[in-house]
Short mmCIF file of C-alpha atoms in Angstrom, two decimals:
data_model
loop_
_atom_site.label_atom_id
_atom_site.label_comp_id
_atom_site.label_asym_id
_atom_site.label_seq_id
_atom_site.Cartn_x
_atom_site.Cartn_y
_atom_site.Cartn_z
CA UNK A 1 4.31 15.27 -2.49
CA UNK A 2 6.63 13.66 -0.11
CA UNK A 3 4.14 10.64 0.03
CA UNK A 4 4.51 10.22 -3.83
CA UNK A 5 8.50 10.27 -3.56
CA UNK A 6 8.02 7.78 -0.65
CA UNK A 7 5.97 5.06 -2.52
CA UNK A 8 7.53 5.60 -5.88
CA UNK A 9 11.00 4.47 -4.62
CA UNK A 10 10.73 1.75 -6.37
CA UNK A 11 8.84 0.92 -9.68
CA UNK A 12 8.49 -2.56 -11.27
CA UNK A 13 9.40 -0.93 -14.63
CA UNK A 14 12.70 0.71 -13.34
CA UNK A 15 13.26 -2.24 -11.63
CA UNK A 16 13.32 -4.12 -14.83
CA UNK A 17 15.09 -1.48 -16.67
CA UNK A 18 18.12 -1.97 -14.31
CA UNK A 19 17.95 -5.81 -14.86
CA UNK A 20 17.12 -6.59 -10.94
CA UNK A 21 15.21 -9.55 -10.16
CA UNK A 22 12.41 -9.20 -7.74
CA UNK A 23 12.94 -8.39 -4.46
CA UNK A 24 11.82 -9.96 -1.22
CA UNK A 25 8.28 -8.41 -0.53
CA UNK A 26 7.32 -8.99 -4.36
CA UNK A 27 8.23 -13.13 -4.03
CA UNK A 28 4.96 -14.84 -3.29
CA UNK A 29 6.04 -18.26 -4.54
CA UNK A 30 8.99 -20.67 -4.09
CA UNK A 31 10.58 -21.20 -8.13
CA UNK A 32 11.90 -24.36 -7.62
CA UNK A 33 8.55 -25.98 -6.00
CA UNK A 34 6.26 -24.79 -9.16
CA UNK A 35 5.77 -27.66 -11.89
CA UNK A 36 4.90 -27.18 -15.25
CA UNK A 37 1.15 -26.27 -15.29
CA UNK A 38 -0.76 -24.26 -17.65
CA UNK A 39 -3.97 -23.07 -17.14
CA UNK A 40 -6.55 -24.25 -19.26
CA UNK A 41 -8.24 -21.64 -21.58
CA UNK A 42 -11.49 -20.85 -19.80
CA UNK A 43 -15.21 -21.61 -22.23
CA UNK A 44 -15.99 -18.04 -21.19
CA UNK A 45 -19.46 -17.71 -22.82
CA UNK A 46 -19.70 -14.92 -25.47
CA UNK A 47 -22.86 -13.00 -25.63
CA UNK A 48 -23.91 -10.89 -28.70
CA UNK A 49 -25.34 -7.27 -26.95
CA UNK A 50 -26.70 -6.40 -30.76
CA UNK A 51 -29.05 -9.40 -30.68
CA UNK A 52 -30.84 -7.89 -26.82
CA UNK A 53 -32.17 -4.75 -28.89
CA UNK A 54 -35.48 -4.76 -29.71
CA UNK A 55 -35.22 -4.70 -33.23
CA UNK A 56 -34.17 -8.21 -32.91
CA UNK A 57 -36.35 -10.60 -34.35
CA UNK A 58 -38.34 -12.10 -31.02
CA UNK A 59 -36.25 -15.65 -31.17
CA UNK A 60 -32.85 -15.05 -31.79
CA UNK A 61 -33.52 -12.22 -29.02
CA UNK A 62 -34.69 -14.79 -26.56
CA UNK A 63 -32.07 -17.52 -27.67
CA UNK A 64 -29.28 -14.81 -26.73
CA UNK A 65 -31.27 -14.34 -23.27
CA UNK A 66 -31.15 -17.95 -22.56
CA UNK A 67 -27.76 -17.61 -23.10
CA UNK A 68 -27.14 -14.74 -20.91
CA UNK A 69 -29.21 -16.65 -18.50
CA UNK A 70 -27.37 -19.69 -18.78
CA UNK A 71 -23.88 -17.82 -18.16
CA UNK A 72 -25.22 -15.78 -15.38
CA UNK A 73 -25.82 -19.03 -13.43
CA UNK A 74 -22.84 -20.98 -14.28
CA UNK A 75 -19.77 -18.64 -14.61
CA UNK A 76 -21.05 -15.21 -14.07
CA UNK A 77 -19.12 -13.59 -16.22
CA UNK A 78 -18.97 -13.33 -20.62
CA UNK A 79 -17.14 -11.80 -23.14
CA UNK A 80 -18.94 -9.15 -24.83
CA UNK A 81 -19.43 -8.65 -28.53
CA UNK A 82 -22.05 -6.35 -30.92
CA UNK A 83 -21.37 -3.45 -28.06
CA UNK A 84 -20.94 -0.73 -30.49
CA UNK A 85 -17.58 0.18 -29.92
CA UNK A 86 -15.05 -0.01 -33.00
CA UNK A 87 -12.58 -2.62 -32.87
CA UNK A 88 -9.80 -0.30 -34.15
CA UNK A 89 -11.21 2.11 -31.55
CA UNK A 90 -10.15 -0.58 -28.51
CA UNK A 91 -7.00 -0.82 -30.50
CA UNK A 92 -6.05 3.12 -29.83
CA UNK A 93 -7.26 2.69 -26.03
CA UNK A 94 -4.78 -0.65 -26.02
CA UNK A 95 -2.04 1.76 -27.57
CA UNK A 96 -2.51 4.83 -25.40
CA UNK A 97 -2.26 3.10 -22.35
CA UNK A 98 1.11 1.55 -23.55
CA UNK A 99 2.41 5.00 -24.72
CA UNK A 100 1.63 6.58 -21.61
CA UNK A 101 3.68 4.10 -19.19
CA UNK A 102 6.57 3.74 -22.02
CA UNK A 103 7.38 7.52 -21.00
CA UNK A 104 10.03 8.66 -18.88
CA UNK A 105 9.34 8.50 -15.39
CA UNK A 106 9.42 12.18 -14.87
CA UNK A 107 6.51 12.51 -17.03
CA UNK A 108 4.44 10.01 -15.10
CA UNK A 109 5.77 11.46 -11.87
CA UNK A 110 3.11 14.11 -12.29
CA UNK A 111 0.42 11.77 -11.61
CA UNK A 112 2.08 9.84 -8.92
CA UNK A 113 0.12 8.38 -6.12
CA UNK A 114 0.88 8.73 -1.77
CA UNK A 115 1.22 5.62 -0.05
CA UNK A 116 -2.24 5.31 1.32
CA UNK A 117 -3.90 6.34 -1.61
CA UNK A 118 -5.22 4.38 -4.35
CA UNK A 119 -6.08 7.37 -7.13
CA UNK A 120 -3.21 8.23 -9.17
CA UNK A 121 0.16 6.83 -10.50
CA UNK A 122 2.15 4.14 -8.99
CA UNK A 123 2.19 0.33 -7.98
CA UNK A 124 2.40 -1.11 -4.13
CA UNK A 125 4.02 0.95 -1.79
CA UNK A 126 7.03 -0.56 0.09
CA UNK A 127 5.78 -2.43 3.24
CA UNK A 128 7.06 -2.17 6.67
CA UNK A 129 9.21 -5.28 7.48
CA UNK A 130 7.30 -8.28 7.79
CA UNK A 131 4.04 -7.06 5.61
CA UNK A 132 2.97 -7.02 2.42
CA UNK A 133 -0.14 -6.00 1.00
CA UNK A 134 -3.54 -6.36 0.63
CA UNK A 135 -6.05 -7.83 -1.38
CA UNK A 136 -8.32 -5.90 -3.74
CA UNK A 137 -11.37 -6.77 -1.45
CA UNK A 138 -12.12 -9.38 1.05
CA UNK A 139 -15.97 -10.04 0.21
CA UNK A 140 -15.68 -13.89 -0.41
CA UNK A 141 -17.58 -14.06 -4.02
CA UNK A 142 -15.64 -14.38 -6.90
CA UNK A 143 -11.90 -14.58 -7.84
CA UNK A 144 -9.66 -13.45 -9.99
CA UNK A 145 -6.58 -14.15 -10.41
CA UNK A 146 -4.75 -11.84 -13.33
CA UNK A 147 -0.94 -12.15 -13.12
CA UNK A 148 1.64 -13.38 -16.02
CA UNK A 149 0.09 -17.11 -17.18
CA UNK A 150 3.62 -18.05 -18.00
CA UNK A 151 4.39 -19.91 -14.56
CA UNK A 152 6.25 -22.81 -15.10
CA UNK A 153 9.50 -21.93 -13.61
CA UNK A 154 10.96 -20.48 -16.44
CA UNK A 155 13.49 -17.76 -16.31
CA UNK A 156 12.87 -16.43 -19.88
CA UNK A 157 11.44 -12.83 -20.02
CA UNK A 158 7.54 -12.61 -19.85
CA UNK A 159 5.88 -10.13 -22.17
CA UNK A 160 4.27 -7.12 -20.67
CA UNK A 161 0.84 -6.84 -20.33
CA UNK A 162 -1.72 -4.27 -20.34
CA UNK A 163 -4.90 -4.70 -18.92
CA UNK A 164 -7.66 -2.03 -19.03
CA UNK A 165 -10.18 -2.21 -16.07
CA UNK A 166 -13.82 0.23 -15.97
CA UNK A 167 -15.86 -0.40 -12.40
CA UNK A 168 -19.09 -0.22 -11.80
CA UNK A 169 -20.32 0.85 -8.34
CA UNK A 170 -22.37 2.20 -5.55
CA UNK A 171 -21.84 3.69 -2.17
CA UNK A 172 -24.84 2.91 -0.72
CA UNK A 173 -25.07 -0.19 -1.95
CA UNK A 174 -21.57 -1.28 -1.30
CA UNK A 175 -21.84 -0.19 2.75
CA UNK A 176 -24.20 -2.88 3.51
CA UNK A 177 -22.51 -5.86 1.08
CA UNK A 178 -20.32 -7.38 4.32
CA UNK A 179 -23.85 -7.88 5.98
CA UNK A 180 -25.38 -9.55 3.52
CA UNK A 181 -22.44 -11.73 2.25
CA UNK A 182 -21.46 -13.01 5.80
CA UNK A 183 -25.33 -14.85 5.92
CA UNK A 184 -25.45 -14.90 1.90
CA UNK A 185 -22.59 -17.98 0.97
CA UNK A 186 -22.09 -19.70 4.93
CA UNK A 187 -20.22 -22.99 2.85
CA UNK A 188 -17.50 -20.64 0.98
CA UNK A 189 -13.77 -21.98 2.08
CA UNK A 190 -10.53 -20.80 1.94
CA UNK A 191 -7.44 -22.14 0.91
CA UNK A 192 -4.60 -20.26 1.57
CA UNK A 193 -4.60 -16.73 -0.21
CA UNK A 194 -6.78 -18.39 -2.79
CA UNK A 195 -10.61 -18.84 -2.17
CA UNK A 196 -12.79 -21.57 -3.39
CA UNK A 197 -16.39 -21.58 -3.97
CA UNK A 198 -19.25 -22.67 -6.12
CA UNK A 199 -19.71 -19.69 -7.59
CA UNK A 200 -18.23 -17.37 -10.01
CA UNK A 201 -19.68 -14.02 -12.30
CA UNK A 202 -17.91 -13.54 -15.39
CA UNK A 203 -18.99 -13.54 -19.17
CA UNK A 204 -17.40 -12.21 -22.70
CA UNK A 205 -19.74 -9.85 -24.31
CA UNK A 206 -19.53 -9.21 -28.44
CA UNK A 207 -22.10 -7.08 -30.61
CA UNK A 208 -22.11 -4.96 -27.59
CA UNK A 209 -21.82 -1.69 -30.40
CA UNK A 210 -18.08 -0.88 -29.84
CA UNK A 211 -15.89 -0.98 -32.99
CA UNK A 212 -12.67 -3.10 -32.84
CA UNK A 213 -10.73 -0.42 -33.98
CA UNK A 214 -11.94 1.34 -31.08
CA UNK A 215 -11.02 -1.00 -28.52
CA UNK A 216 -7.59 -1.19 -29.90
CA UNK A 217 -7.19 2.10 -29.76
CA UNK A 218 -7.35 2.02 -26.18
CA UNK A 219 -5.24 -1.18 -26.04
CA UNK A 220 -2.62 1.10 -27.98
CA UNK A 221 -2.89 4.38 -25.73
CA UNK A 222 -2.60 2.64 -22.42
CA UNK A 223 0.30 0.88 -23.58
CA UNK A 224 2.17 4.42 -24.65
CA UNK A 225 0.95 6.27 -21.34
CA UNK A 226 3.37 3.29 -19.14
CA UNK A 227 5.86 3.22 -21.72
CA UNK A 228 6.66 6.75 -20.81
CA UNK A 229 9.09 7.94 -18.61
CA UNK A 230 8.68 7.38 -14.83
CA UNK A 231 9.55 11.23 -14.18
CA UNK A 232 6.37 11.95 -16.58
CA UNK A 233 4.31 9.08 -15.14
CA UNK A 234 5.24 10.71 -11.64
CA UNK A 235 3.09 14.12 -12.75
CA UNK A 236 -0.22 11.77 -11.51
CA UNK A 237 1.27 9.99 -8.53
CA UNK A 238 -1.59 9.43 -6.05
CA UNK A 239 -0.42 10.77 -2.62
CA UNK A 240 -0.90 8.76 0.55
CA UNK A 241 -4.22 8.91 1.28
CA UNK A 242 -5.73 8.48 -2.47
CA UNK A 243 -7.17 6.36 -4.50
CA UNK A 244 -6.96 8.22 -8.09
CA UNK A 245 -4.15 8.34 -9.85
CA UNK A 246 -0.51 6.58 -10.60
CA UNK A 247 0.23 4.00 -7.99
CA UNK A 248 -0.95 0.65 -6.46
CA UNK A 249 -2.27 -1.04 -3.12
CA UNK A 250 -1.83 1.74 -1.03
CA UNK A 251 -2.57 0.14 2.46
CA UNK A 252 0.08 -2.94 3.32
CA UNK A 253 -1.10 -5.85 5.47
CA UNK A 254 0.66 -8.37 7.44
CA UNK A 255 1.81 -11.11 5.45
CA UNK A 256 0.89 -10.23 1.85
CA UNK A 257 3.26 -9.99 -0.90
CA UNK A 258 3.34 -6.94 -3.30
CA UNK A 259 1.77 -7.07 -6.88
CA UNK A 260 4.27 -7.22 -10.01
CA UNK A 261 2.62 -4.08 -11.95
CA UNK A 262 2.47 -0.38 -12.18
CA UNK A 263 -1.12 1.19 -12.45
CA UNK A 264 -2.59 3.92 -12.98
CA UNK A 265 -5.68 4.75 -11.35
CA UNK A 266 -8.96 7.38 -12.11
CA UNK A 267 -12.23 8.09 -11.16
CA UNK A 268 -14.34 8.94 -14.56
CA UNK A 269 -18.23 8.94 -13.29
CA UNK A 270 -19.99 11.27 -11.91
CA UNK A 271 -17.81 13.62 -14.04
CA UNK A 272 -17.40 16.54 -10.75
CA UNK A 273 -15.69 13.46 -8.98
CA UNK A 274 -12.67 13.75 -11.54
CA UNK A 275 -9.31 15.02 -10.55
CA UNK A 276 -7.46 16.44 -13.69
CA UNK A 277 -4.46 16.30 -11.46
CA UNK A 278 -4.29 12.59 -12.58
CA UNK A 279 -5.40 12.83 -16.05
CA UNK A 280 -2.29 12.66 -17.84
CA UNK A 281 -1.33 15.30 -20.66
CA UNK A 282 0.72 12.44 -22.30
CA UNK A 283 0.18 10.90 -24.78
CA UNK A 284 -1.54 13.86 -26.30
CA UNK A 285 -4.69 11.52 -27.43
CA UNK A 286 -5.01 9.52 -23.60
CA UNK A 287 -7.64 11.85 -22.59
CA UNK A 288 -9.91 12.27 -25.44
CA UNK A 289 -10.30 8.29 -25.83
CA UNK A 290 -10.70 7.65 -22.43
CA UNK A 291 -13.45 10.01 -21.96
CA UNK A 292 -14.76 8.27 -24.73
CA UNK A 293 -14.00 4.74 -24.10
CA UNK A 294 -15.56 5.49 -20.56
CA UNK A 295 -18.68 6.46 -22.02
CA UNK A 296 -19.16 3.57 -24.05
CA UNK A 297 -18.29 1.07 -21.23
CA UNK A 298 -20.76 3.08 -19.42
CA UNK A 299 -23.77 2.15 -22.28
CA UNK A 300 -22.32 -1.18 -22.20
CA UNK A 301 -23.14 -1.99 -18.38
CA UNK A 302 -26.72 0.30 -19.25
CA UNK A 303 -27.39 -2.55 -21.70
CA UNK A 304 -25.98 -5.57 -19.63
CA UNK A 305 -28.26 -4.59 -17.07
CA UNK A 306 -31.26 -4.23 -18.70
CA UNK A 307 -30.58 -7.15 -20.52
CA UNK A 308 -30.11 -9.12 -17.07
CA UNK A 309 -33.44 -8.12 -16.12
CA UNK A 310 -34.56 -9.50 -19.24
CA UNK A 311 -33.28 -12.93 -18.91
CA UNK A 312 -34.68 -13.42 -15.19
CA UNK A 313 -37.96 -11.87 -16.38
CA UNK A 314 -37.64 -8.81 -14.21
CA UNK A 315 -38.58 -5.26 -15.02
CA UNK A 316 -36.24 -4.01 -17.28
CA UNK A 317 -34.73 -0.96 -15.24
CA UNK A 318 -34.74 -2.45 -11.45
CA UNK A 319 -30.95 -3.46 -11.67
CA UNK A 320 -30.08 0.19 -12.99
CA UNK A 321 -32.43 2.03 -10.36
CA UNK A 322 -30.32 -0.14 -7.79
CA UNK A 323 -27.30 2.37 -8.44
CA UNK A 324 -29.10 5.22 -9.32
CA UNK A 325 -27.95 8.49 -11.32
CA UNK A 326 -24.79 8.62 -9.39
CA UNK A 327 -23.00 5.42 -9.44
CA UNK A 328 -19.37 5.54 -10.14
CA UNK A 329 -17.20 4.54 -12.67
CA UNK A 330 -13.46 3.76 -11.90
CA UNK A 331 -10.74 2.80 -14.39
CA UNK A 332 -7.27 1.10 -13.36
CA UNK A 333 -4.85 0.62 -16.04
CA UNK A 334 -2.57 -1.76 -15.10
CA UNK A 335 0.75 -2.60 -16.90
CA UNK A 336 2.87 -6.04 -16.02
CA UNK A 337 6.37 -5.48 -17.05
CA UNK A 338 8.82 -7.85 -18.06
CA UNK A 339 10.22 -10.22 -14.98
CA UNK A 340 13.51 -12.15 -15.12
CA UNK A 341 11.77 -14.24 -12.33
CA UNK A 342 8.36 -15.28 -13.72
CA UNK A 343 8.03 -18.27 -11.28
CA UNK A 344 8.17 -15.97 -8.22
CA UNK A 345 5.99 -13.60 -8.65
CA UNK A 346 2.10 -12.55 -9.52
CA UNK A 347 0.78 -9.70 -11.39
CA UNK A 348 -2.05 -9.11 -9.17
CA UNK A 349 -2.99 -11.13 -6.30
CA UNK A 350 -5.82 -13.37 -6.12
CA UNK A 351 -9.38 -11.24 -5.25
CA UNK A 352 -13.08 -10.89 -5.58
CA UNK A 353 -14.06 -6.99 -6.39
CA UNK A 354 -16.57 -5.43 -4.47
CA UNK A 355 -18.21 -3.62 -7.78
CA UNK A 356 -21.43 -3.59 -9.59
CA UNK A 357 -19.30 -4.80 -12.61
CA UNK A 358 -15.86 -4.48 -13.71
CA UNK A 359 -15.31 -4.55 -17.69
CA UNK A 360 -11.78 -5.75 -18.57
CA UNK A 361 -10.02 -4.88 -21.97
CA UNK A 362 -7.35 -7.07 -22.27
CA UNK A 363 -3.87 -6.55 -24.17
CA UNK A 364 -2.90 -10.06 -23.70
CA UNK A 365 -3.70 -13.10 -22.22
CA UNK A 366 -2.90 -13.56 -18.32
CA UNK A 367 -6.29 -13.22 -16.82
CA UNK A 368 -7.17 -16.14 -14.56
CA UNK A 369 -10.48 -16.97 -13.14
CA UNK A 370 -11.64 -19.67 -10.85
CA UNK A 371 -14.56 -21.85 -11.29
CA UNK A 372 -14.88 -25.50 -9.41
CA UNK A 373 -11.89 -24.85 -7.98
CA UNK A 374 -9.70 -24.86 -11.27
CA UNK A 375 -8.56 -21.92 -13.08
CA UNK A 376 -9.03 -21.33 -16.36
CA UNK A 377 -7.18 -18.70 -18.59
CA UNK A 378 -9.84 -15.78 -20.06
CA UNK A 379 -8.71 -16.04 -23.93
CA UNK A 380 -8.02 -12.60 -25.75
CA UNK A 381 -11.04 -11.59 -28.26
CA UNK A 382 -10.00 -8.88 -30.16
CA UNK A 383 -13.50 -7.27 -30.56
CA UNK A 384 -14.93 -8.09 -27.03
CA UNK A 385 -14.84 -6.95 -23.64
CA UNK A 386 -15.38 -9.22 -20.23
CA UNK A 387 -18.06 -8.22 -18.34
CA UNK A 388 -17.97 -10.07 -14.93
CA UNK A 389 -20.39 -9.60 -11.96
CA UNK A 390 -19.02 -7.57 -8.91
CA UNK A 391 -19.82 -8.70 -5.48
CA UNK A 392 -23.12 -6.42 -5.75
CA UNK A 393 -24.50 -7.79 -8.64
CA UNK A 394 -23.54 -11.41 -7.30
CA UNK A 395 -25.72 -10.68 -4.42
CA UNK A 396 -28.50 -9.58 -6.85
CA UNK A 397 -28.11 -12.59 -9.14
CA UNK A 398 -27.97 -15.24 -5.90
CA UNK A 399 -31.21 -13.77 -4.44
CA UNK A 400 -32.57 -14.07 -8.03
CA UNK A 401 -31.74 -17.62 -8.68
CA UNK A 402 -32.62 -18.70 -4.78
CA UNK A 403 -35.90 -17.13 -5.16
#
């Protein structure tokens, strides 16, 4: 897989191990001009999904639905608890992810992606001279800034951070979203590479039925994956024109910089769309845990869709019907390695997600959201998953509130 070898010629983790400072393609800021500022912790709403079930007394259910409606109209994202996923399981996910990235490079190369591929293991490709790399999505709806939160110009080494994202989308709806957006938000303005706007869609969900122990498992297995030697991760390297696998942003564009991160990208649902060559065999618990976690998160998105509809006095399945039986679920594992010059780089560029939902399991604080032209740091809540409305749900939500 020649493309993958070119793509993996410069790994962020390898540069850190070699004591290298970020090369020019990763530098997006002037370290001397960085002021000592810290984004305030975000008052992102917390929603207990367990209170939205039919077994909950009517008054309590209505109260939580009103909180959800308020969150949708003001933030568009929430921290979900009461989701039914044990915290111990979430910790396992975090652990196995870290174990993956801590493997030797030869192991990770088994999942290596190519320069223009998304799926698989890897990072930003080495751009042509004068070029950087592209944002996650260009639609001007919601703005996320996921990066190492110490931006005060200090040269202290930052801790490695792992973030796991499950996104839901449907091709049919995504194909027409650009035309809708161009007419929906004419007042959206741009400020350099960061967009400023009125609307934001992010909430934290609790009561989602996912035990805290399970969430911890997810965090741990993700760490374990990224901490594997590079040769192990290259087994999942993605190809030049693929999204799935170990790697990073596929197509460099002029004037943009590279993310200071390594990542693994997998297609999860529908199952017949999976590419087994990108699913790591090590850590041994990785496949089983991610399979279980993906199913649980799929359930969380269904609960969220129904709750949103109820809060807006709509038919319960109206949002689910928009996605159909073949909606796509994709998992992305981001590993933000220590950096000797955190004042010069970003772990992930400001972007919007062209999805229905993005559900984030944080390992450490570092995620920031833009609301009312101010960046807020989203606090880590061990038992919570962060539910963000992507561009597709943003359009639907705005129509609902406008009408």
